[in-house]
XYZ file of C-alpha atoms in Angstrom:
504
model
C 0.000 0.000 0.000
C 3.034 2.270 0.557
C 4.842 1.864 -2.465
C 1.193 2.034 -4.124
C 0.817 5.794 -2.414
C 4.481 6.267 -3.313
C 3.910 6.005 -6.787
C 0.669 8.104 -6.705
C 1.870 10.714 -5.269
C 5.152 10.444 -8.128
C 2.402 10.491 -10.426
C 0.470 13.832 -9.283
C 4.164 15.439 -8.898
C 5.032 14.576 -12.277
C 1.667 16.255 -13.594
C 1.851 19.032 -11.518
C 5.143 20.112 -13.237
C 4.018 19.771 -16.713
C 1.412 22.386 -16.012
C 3.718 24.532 -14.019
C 6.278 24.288 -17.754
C 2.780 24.586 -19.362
C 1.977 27.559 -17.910
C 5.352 29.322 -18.012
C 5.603 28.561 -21.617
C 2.342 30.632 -22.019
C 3.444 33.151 -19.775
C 6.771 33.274 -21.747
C 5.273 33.781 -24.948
C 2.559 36.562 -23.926
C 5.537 38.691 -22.318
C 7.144 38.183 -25.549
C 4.225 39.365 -27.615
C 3.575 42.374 -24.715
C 7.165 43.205 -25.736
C 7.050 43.289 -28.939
C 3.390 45.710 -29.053
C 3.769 47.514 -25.841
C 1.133 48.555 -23.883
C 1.229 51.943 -24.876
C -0.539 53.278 -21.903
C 1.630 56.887 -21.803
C -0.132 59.658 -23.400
C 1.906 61.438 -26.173
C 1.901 65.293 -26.283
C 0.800 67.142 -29.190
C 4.119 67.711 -31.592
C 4.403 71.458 -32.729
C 5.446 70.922 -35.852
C 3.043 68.128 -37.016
C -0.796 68.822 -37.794
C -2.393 66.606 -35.202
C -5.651 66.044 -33.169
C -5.868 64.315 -29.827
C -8.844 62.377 -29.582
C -9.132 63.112 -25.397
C -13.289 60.505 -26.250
C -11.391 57.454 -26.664
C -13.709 55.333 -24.623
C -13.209 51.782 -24.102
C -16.621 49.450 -23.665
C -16.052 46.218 -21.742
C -20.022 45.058 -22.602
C -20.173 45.683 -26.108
C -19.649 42.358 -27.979
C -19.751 43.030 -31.743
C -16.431 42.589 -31.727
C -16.801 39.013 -31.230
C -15.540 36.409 -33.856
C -16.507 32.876 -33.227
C -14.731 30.153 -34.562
C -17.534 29.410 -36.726
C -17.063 33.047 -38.785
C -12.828 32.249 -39.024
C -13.521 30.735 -42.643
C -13.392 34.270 -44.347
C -9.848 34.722 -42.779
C -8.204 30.978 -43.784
C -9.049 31.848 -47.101
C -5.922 33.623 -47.364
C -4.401 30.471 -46.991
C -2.502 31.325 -44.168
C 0.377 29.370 -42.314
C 0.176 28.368 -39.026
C 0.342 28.571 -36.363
C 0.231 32.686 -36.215
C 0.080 35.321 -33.639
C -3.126 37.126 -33.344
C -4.902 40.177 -31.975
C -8.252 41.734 -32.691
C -10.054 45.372 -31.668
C -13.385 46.274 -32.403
C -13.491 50.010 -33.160
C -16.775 52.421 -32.898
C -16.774 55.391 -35.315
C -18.511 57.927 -33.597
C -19.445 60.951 -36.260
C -18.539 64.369 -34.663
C -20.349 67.723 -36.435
C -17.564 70.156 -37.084
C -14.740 68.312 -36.776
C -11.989 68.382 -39.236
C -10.003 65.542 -40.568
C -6.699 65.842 -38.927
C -3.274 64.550 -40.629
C -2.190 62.277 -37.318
C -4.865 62.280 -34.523
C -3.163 60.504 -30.971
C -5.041 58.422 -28.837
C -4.248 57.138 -25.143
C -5.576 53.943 -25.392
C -3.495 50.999 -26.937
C -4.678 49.633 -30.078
C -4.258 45.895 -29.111
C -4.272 44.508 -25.393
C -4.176 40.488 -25.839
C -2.491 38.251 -28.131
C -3.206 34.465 -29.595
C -1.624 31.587 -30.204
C -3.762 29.760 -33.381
C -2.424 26.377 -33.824
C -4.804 25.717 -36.670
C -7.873 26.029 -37.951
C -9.663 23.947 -35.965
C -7.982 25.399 -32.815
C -9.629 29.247 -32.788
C -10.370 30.554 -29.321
C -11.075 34.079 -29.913
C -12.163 36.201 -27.407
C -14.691 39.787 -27.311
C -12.754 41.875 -29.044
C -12.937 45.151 -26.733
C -14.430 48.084 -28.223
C -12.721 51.429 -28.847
C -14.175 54.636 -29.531
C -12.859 57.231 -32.016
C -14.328 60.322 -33.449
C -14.564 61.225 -37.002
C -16.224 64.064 -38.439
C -19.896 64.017 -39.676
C -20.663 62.944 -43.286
C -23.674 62.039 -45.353
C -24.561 58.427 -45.905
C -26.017 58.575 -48.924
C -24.685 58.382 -52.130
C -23.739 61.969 -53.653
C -25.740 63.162 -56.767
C -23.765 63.923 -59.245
C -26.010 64.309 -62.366
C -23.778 67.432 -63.944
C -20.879 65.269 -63.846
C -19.870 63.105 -67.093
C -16.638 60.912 -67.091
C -15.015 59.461 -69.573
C -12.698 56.275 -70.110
C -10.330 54.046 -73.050
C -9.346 51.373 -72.258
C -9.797 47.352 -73.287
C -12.398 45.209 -71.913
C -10.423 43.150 -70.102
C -9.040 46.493 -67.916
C -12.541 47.713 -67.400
C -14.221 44.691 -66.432
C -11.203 44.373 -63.997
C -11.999 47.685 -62.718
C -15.361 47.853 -62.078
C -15.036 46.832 -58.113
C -13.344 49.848 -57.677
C -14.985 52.030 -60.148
C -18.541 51.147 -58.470
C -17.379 52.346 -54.682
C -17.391 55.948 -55.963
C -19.470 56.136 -59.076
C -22.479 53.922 -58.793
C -25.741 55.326 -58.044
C -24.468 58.661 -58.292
C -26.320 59.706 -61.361
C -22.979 60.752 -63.078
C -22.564 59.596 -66.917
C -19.831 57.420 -67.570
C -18.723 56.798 -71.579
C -15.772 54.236 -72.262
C -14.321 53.703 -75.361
C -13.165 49.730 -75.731
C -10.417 47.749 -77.346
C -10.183 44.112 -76.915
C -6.349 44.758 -77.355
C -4.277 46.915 -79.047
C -5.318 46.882 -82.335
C -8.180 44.320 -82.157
C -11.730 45.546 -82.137
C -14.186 44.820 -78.689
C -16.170 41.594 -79.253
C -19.839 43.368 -79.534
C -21.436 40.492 -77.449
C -19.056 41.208 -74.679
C -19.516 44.709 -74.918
C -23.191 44.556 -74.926
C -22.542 41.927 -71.437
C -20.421 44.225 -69.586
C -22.552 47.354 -69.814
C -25.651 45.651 -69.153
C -23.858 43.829 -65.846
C -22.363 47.656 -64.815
C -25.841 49.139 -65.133
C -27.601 46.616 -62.813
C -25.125 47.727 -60.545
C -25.873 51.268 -60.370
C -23.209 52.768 -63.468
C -24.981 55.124 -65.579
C -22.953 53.809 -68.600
C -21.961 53.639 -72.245
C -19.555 51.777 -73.783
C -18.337 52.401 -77.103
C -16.427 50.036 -79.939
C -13.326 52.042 -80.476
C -13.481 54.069 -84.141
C -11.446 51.825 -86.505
C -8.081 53.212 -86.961
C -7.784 55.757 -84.226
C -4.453 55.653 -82.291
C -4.312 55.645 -78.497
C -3.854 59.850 -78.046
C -7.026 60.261 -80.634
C -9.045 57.489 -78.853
C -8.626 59.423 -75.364
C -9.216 62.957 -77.038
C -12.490 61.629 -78.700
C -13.754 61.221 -75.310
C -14.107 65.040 -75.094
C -16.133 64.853 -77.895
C -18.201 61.734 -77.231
C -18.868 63.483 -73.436
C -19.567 66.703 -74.979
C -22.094 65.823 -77.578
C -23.427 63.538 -75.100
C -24.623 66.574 -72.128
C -27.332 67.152 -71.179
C -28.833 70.575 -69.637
C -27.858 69.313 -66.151
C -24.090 68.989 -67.011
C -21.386 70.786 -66.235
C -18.101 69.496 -65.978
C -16.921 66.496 -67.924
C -13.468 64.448 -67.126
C -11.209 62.400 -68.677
C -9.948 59.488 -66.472
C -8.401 56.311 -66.518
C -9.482 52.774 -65.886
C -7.121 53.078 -62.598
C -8.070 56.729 -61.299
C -9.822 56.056 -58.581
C -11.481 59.112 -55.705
C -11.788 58.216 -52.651
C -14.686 60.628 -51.642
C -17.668 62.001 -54.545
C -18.075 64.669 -51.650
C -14.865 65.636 -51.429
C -14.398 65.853 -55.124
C -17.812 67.913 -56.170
C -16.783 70.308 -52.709
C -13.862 71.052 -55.033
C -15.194 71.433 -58.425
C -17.910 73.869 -57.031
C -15.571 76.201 -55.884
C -14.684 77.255 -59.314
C -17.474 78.703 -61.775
C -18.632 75.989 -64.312
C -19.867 78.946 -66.414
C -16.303 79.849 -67.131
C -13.435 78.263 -69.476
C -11.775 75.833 -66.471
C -8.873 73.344 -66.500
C -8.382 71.416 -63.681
C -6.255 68.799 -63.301
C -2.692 67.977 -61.649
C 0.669 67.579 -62.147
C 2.971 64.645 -62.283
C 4.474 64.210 -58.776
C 7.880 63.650 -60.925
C 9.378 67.016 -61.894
C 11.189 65.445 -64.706
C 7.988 64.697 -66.682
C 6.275 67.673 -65.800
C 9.346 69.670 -67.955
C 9.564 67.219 -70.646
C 5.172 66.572 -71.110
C 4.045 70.784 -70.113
C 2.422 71.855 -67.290
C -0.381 69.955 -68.161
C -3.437 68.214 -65.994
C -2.042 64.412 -65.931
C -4.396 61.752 -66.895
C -4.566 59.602 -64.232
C -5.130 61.920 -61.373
C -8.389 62.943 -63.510
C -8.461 65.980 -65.903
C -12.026 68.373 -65.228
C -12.817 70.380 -68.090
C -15.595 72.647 -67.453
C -18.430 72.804 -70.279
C -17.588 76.446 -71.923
C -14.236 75.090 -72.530
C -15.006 71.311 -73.583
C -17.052 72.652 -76.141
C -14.357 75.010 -78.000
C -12.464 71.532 -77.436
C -14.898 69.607 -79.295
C -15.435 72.371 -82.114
C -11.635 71.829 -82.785
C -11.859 67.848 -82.649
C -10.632 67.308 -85.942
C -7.771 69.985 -86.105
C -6.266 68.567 -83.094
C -7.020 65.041 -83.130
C -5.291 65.164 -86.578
C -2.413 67.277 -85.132
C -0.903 64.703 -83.009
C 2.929 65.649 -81.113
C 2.821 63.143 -78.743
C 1.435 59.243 -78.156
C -0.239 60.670 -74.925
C -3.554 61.529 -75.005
C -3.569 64.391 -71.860
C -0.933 65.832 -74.002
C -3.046 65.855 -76.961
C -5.662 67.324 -74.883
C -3.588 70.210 -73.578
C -2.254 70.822 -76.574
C -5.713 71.719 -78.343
C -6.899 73.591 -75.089
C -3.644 75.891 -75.320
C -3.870 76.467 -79.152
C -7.280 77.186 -79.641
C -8.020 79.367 -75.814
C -6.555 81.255 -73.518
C -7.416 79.288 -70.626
C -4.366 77.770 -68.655
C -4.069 74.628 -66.051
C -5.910 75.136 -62.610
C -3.623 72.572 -60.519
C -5.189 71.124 -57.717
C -2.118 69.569 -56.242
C -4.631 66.911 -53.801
C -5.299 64.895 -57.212
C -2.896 62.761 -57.746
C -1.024 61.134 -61.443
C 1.022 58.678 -58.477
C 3.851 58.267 -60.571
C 6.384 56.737 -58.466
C 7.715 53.635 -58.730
C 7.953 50.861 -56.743
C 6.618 51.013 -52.450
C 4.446 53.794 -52.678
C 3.857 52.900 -48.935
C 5.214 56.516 -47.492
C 2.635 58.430 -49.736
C -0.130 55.928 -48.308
C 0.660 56.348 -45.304
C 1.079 60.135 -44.948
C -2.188 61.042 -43.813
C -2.889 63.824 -46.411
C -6.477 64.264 -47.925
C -5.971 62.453 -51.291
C -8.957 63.290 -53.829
C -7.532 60.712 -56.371
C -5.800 58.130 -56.429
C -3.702 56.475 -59.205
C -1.798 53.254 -60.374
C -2.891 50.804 -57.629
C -2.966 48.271 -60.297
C 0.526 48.899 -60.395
C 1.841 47.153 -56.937
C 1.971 47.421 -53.699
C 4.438 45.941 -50.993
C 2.249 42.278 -51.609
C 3.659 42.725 -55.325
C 0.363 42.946 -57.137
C -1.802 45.838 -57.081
C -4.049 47.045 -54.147
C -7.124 45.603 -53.516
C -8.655 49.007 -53.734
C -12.373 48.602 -53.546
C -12.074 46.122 -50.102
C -9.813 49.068 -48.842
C -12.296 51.773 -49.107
C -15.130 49.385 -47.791
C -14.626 51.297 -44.371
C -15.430 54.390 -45.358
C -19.039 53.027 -45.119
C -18.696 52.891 -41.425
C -16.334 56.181 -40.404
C -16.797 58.386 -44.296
C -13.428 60.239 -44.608
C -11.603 58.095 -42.630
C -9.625 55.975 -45.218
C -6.406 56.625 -45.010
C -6.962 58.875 -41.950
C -3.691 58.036 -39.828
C -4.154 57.419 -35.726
C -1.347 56.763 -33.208
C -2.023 54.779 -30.496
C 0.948 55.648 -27.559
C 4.500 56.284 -28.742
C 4.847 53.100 -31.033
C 2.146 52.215 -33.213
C 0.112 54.028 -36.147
C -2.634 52.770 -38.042
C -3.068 54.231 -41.689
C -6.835 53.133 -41.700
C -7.569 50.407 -44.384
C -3.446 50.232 -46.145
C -1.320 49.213 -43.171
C -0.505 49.278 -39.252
C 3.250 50.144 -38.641
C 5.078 49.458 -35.247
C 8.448 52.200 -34.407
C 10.403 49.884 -31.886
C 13.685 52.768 -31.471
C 11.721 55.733 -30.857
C 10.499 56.906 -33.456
C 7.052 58.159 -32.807
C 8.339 59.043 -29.571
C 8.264 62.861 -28.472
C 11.330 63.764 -27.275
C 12.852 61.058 -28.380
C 16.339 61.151 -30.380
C 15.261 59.352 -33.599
C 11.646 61.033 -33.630
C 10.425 61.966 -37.250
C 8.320 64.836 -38.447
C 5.095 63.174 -39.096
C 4.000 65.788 -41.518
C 7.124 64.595 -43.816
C 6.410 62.171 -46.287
C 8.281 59.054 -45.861
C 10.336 58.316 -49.925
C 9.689 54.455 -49.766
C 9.408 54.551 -53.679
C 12.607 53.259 -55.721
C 13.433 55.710 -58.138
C 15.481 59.277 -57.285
C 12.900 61.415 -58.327
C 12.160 65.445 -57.726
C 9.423 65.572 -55.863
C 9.421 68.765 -53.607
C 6.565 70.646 -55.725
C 4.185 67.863 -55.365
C 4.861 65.811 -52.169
C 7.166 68.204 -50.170
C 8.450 67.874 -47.219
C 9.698 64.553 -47.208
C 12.146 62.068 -45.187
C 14.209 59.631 -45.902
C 12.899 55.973 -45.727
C 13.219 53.977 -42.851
C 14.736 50.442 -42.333
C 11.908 47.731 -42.739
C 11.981 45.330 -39.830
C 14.389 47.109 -38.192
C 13.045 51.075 -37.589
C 9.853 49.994 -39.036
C 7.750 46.861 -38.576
C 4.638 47.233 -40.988
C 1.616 44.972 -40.758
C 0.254 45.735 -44.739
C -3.751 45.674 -45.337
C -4.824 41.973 -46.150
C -8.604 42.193 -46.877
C -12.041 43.418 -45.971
C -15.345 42.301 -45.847
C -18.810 43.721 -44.413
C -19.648 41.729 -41.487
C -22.484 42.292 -38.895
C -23.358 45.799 -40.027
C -19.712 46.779 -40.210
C -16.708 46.358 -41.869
C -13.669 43.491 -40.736
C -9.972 44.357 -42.098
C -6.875 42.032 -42.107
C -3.299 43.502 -41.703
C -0.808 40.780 -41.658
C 2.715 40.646 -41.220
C 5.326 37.881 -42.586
C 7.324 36.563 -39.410
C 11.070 36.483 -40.335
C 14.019 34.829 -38.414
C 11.818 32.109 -36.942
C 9.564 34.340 -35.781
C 5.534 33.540 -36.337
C 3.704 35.634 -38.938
C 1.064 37.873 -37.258
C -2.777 38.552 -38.197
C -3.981 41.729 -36.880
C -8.019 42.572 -37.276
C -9.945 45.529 -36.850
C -13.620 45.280 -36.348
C -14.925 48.986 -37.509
C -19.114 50.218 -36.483
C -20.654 53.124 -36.375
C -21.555 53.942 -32.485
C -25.081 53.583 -31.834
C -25.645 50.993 -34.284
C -24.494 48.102 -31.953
């Protein structure tokens, strides 16, 4: 009996120090992760030379549970095919709409942006927890869609591009009542399969586009394709219109209300020519100080229709391959009107990691080349990006800091600064307002994107957590940011659960 108690009591021993190793292992691994986020719990001061806001109604709500993801709902996320097992963290986020208040550049909160981290072994081994729910204000905006009946755009491009684009084309023109006229190619120099065309515009106008698409006229080259548009749009007004643009199948705008708050400040009765540079100085002084394409070219209606009285004159005339240069050309021959540069439209013509113009918390009222890249490789998943601004309006893009480490550039990418520097006072701190040159190429850019700083060291002065995917979920909006573990370290999944307040 003895050696039978003996051995019991070895056996209870022995189990009580696997849980003890259990449980240090655990604790081990959570200080690691606490470590590695911080608790951020020390509230920044405002930085004098960066245009900031500090959200002092950062409220955080214990009871509120629409934060919760249960296991059940974790299928949307292993679609991305996703190794594991990963470290992960979630917040639920209330957008609470604020009359009056402006959209700052960098707006610093007190609370920390994540407070517990997972361990998922697999799929089969989610345990997620209420995600708990943190307040921030954004100011007031209209729900509904913006009417934008005077507005006609125009586009030329092949099918393939357009049927690509429509995602992203739908989150800011569909069910506007704006006119949209696309001239089509199948390729280069092959003619739009009619049955196809016919297709895709009946598809875009069950889905809100008030559209037209056009075979492209036999023979024209690419500049006289794009210059026709002026004349298609034109001849294609109607007493409502004013303004009519010339766009590309990648110019996207991030806000209708933004946009039409700018075009009404100039008189549509007038000869206008609105538009923007490149961000490049080098093309600007070999193309003219021109409106570039892709940022979106406005033409009021006085002057598109001196335009389209010269359309044969200057589509014949042809300097240049480009059709914004064919464009400018006839508008500077045949009037005296000049470029009206509105430098917060934007060509994007950098090259490369356009993270540091992402992320630099400036109002952008287009955007350009996302089809382009990103730091995934491939282009941005644009229209899943913008799905938040459903839930908090001008707030894509709109940068927060959360303590003295960690930003979130809402809907591209969450960025940790582990030697100091988002930290005031700090040594290596960084002037926010500066634009961070992440793109490859050595380019001028002081007229367009000025001031800027020097990139800093991925991994090293900057750990980045890039914009995975979005989807609308419970009468909100989920987002993915994910980070790729190096040197043995687990990848990370980061989620933000975004609702309006008062709609929980």
């Amino acid at each position: 009996m003895q050696s039978a108690a003996l051995r019991f009591r070895a056996v209870i021993f022995f189990l009580t120090l696997i849980c003890v190793s259990a449980s240090l292992y655990s604790v081990s691994f959570y200080w690691r992760d606490r470590k590695h986020f911080t608790e951020w719990h020390a509230h920044a001061s405002v930085s004098k030379d960066t245009t900031v806001a500090v959200d002092t109604a950062v409220n955080v709500d214990k009871s509120v549970s629409f934060g919760q993801i249960i296991p059940q709902e974790w299928e949307w996320v292993t679609s991305h095919n996703l190794t594991y097992p990963l470290r992960y963290s979630s917040r639920a986020i209330t957008a609470r709409r604020v009359p009056g208040l402006r959209r700052a550049s960098l707006t610093k909160c007190e609370a920390p942006l994540f407070e517990n981290f997972h361990t998922v072994e697999s799929v089969l081994d989610v345990k997620v927890s209420p995600a708990q729910v943190l307040e921030l204000e954004v100011p007031a905006f209209k729900k509904a869609p913006v009417k934008a009946s005077h507005l006609i755009f125009g586009i030329q491009t092949t099918i393939k591009r357009l049927e690509d684009s429509v995602p992203q084309l739908a989150r800011w023109i569909a069910y506007t009542d704006a006119k949209l006229y696309v001239v089509l190619l199948e390729a280069e120099g092959v003619p739009v399969n009619t049955d196809r065309l016919v297709g895709l515009e009946t598809s875009m106008r069950s889905q809100g586009f008030d559209v037209t698409l056009f075979p492209a006229h036999e023979g024209d080259t690419f500049p006289q394709r794009y210059f026709s548009l002026v004349n298609i749009m034109y001849q294609h007004r109607t007493p409502l219109t004013r303004w009519v643009s010339l766009i590309d199948d990648d110019t996207f705008f991030p806000s209708m209300h933004a946009l039409l708050a700018m075009l009404d400040k100039y008189d549509s009765g007038e000869q206008y020519y609105i538009g923007s540079l490149s961000e490049d100085w080098w093309a600007v002084q070999h193309y003219g100080f021109m409106g570039f394409g892709g940022a979106g070219v406005f033409l009021s209606l006085p002057l598109a229709e001196v335009v389209d009285a010269h359309t044969d004159v200057c589509k014949d005339n042809l300097r240049s391959s480009a059709g914004d240069i064919t464009v400018m050309d006839c508008i500077y021959t045949h009037t005296p009107t000049k470029l009206t540069p509105v430098s917060d439209l934007h060509q994007a013509d950098m090259h490369g990691d356009l993270s540091g113009f992402y992320e630099c918390g400036r109002h952008h009222l287009s955007l350009h080349h996302w089809k382009d890249g990103s730091v995934f490789g491939k282009g941005l998943p644009m229209a899943d990006m913008h799905l938040v601004s459903d839930v908090c309006g001008e707030c894509f893009l709109q940068r927060w800091q959360f303590g003295d480490d960690m930003l979130l550039t809402n809907a591209f990418s969450i960025t940790t600064y582990p030697k100091g520097h988002l930290k005031s006072g700090d040594p290596n701190q960084v002037n926010m307002d500066k634009l961070e040159e992440t793109w490859n190429s050595n380019m001028n850019m002081r007229h367009s994107l000025g001031p800027t700083r020097p990139r800093l060291v991925l991994e090293e002065e900057k750990i980045q957590y890039s914009f995975l995917n979005a989807t609308v979920y419970n009468g909100g909006v989920r987002q993915l940011y994910f980070h790729k573990g190096i040197n043995g370290d687990l990848d990370t999944l980061l989620e933000l659960v975004w609702k309006e307040a008062g709609l929980e």
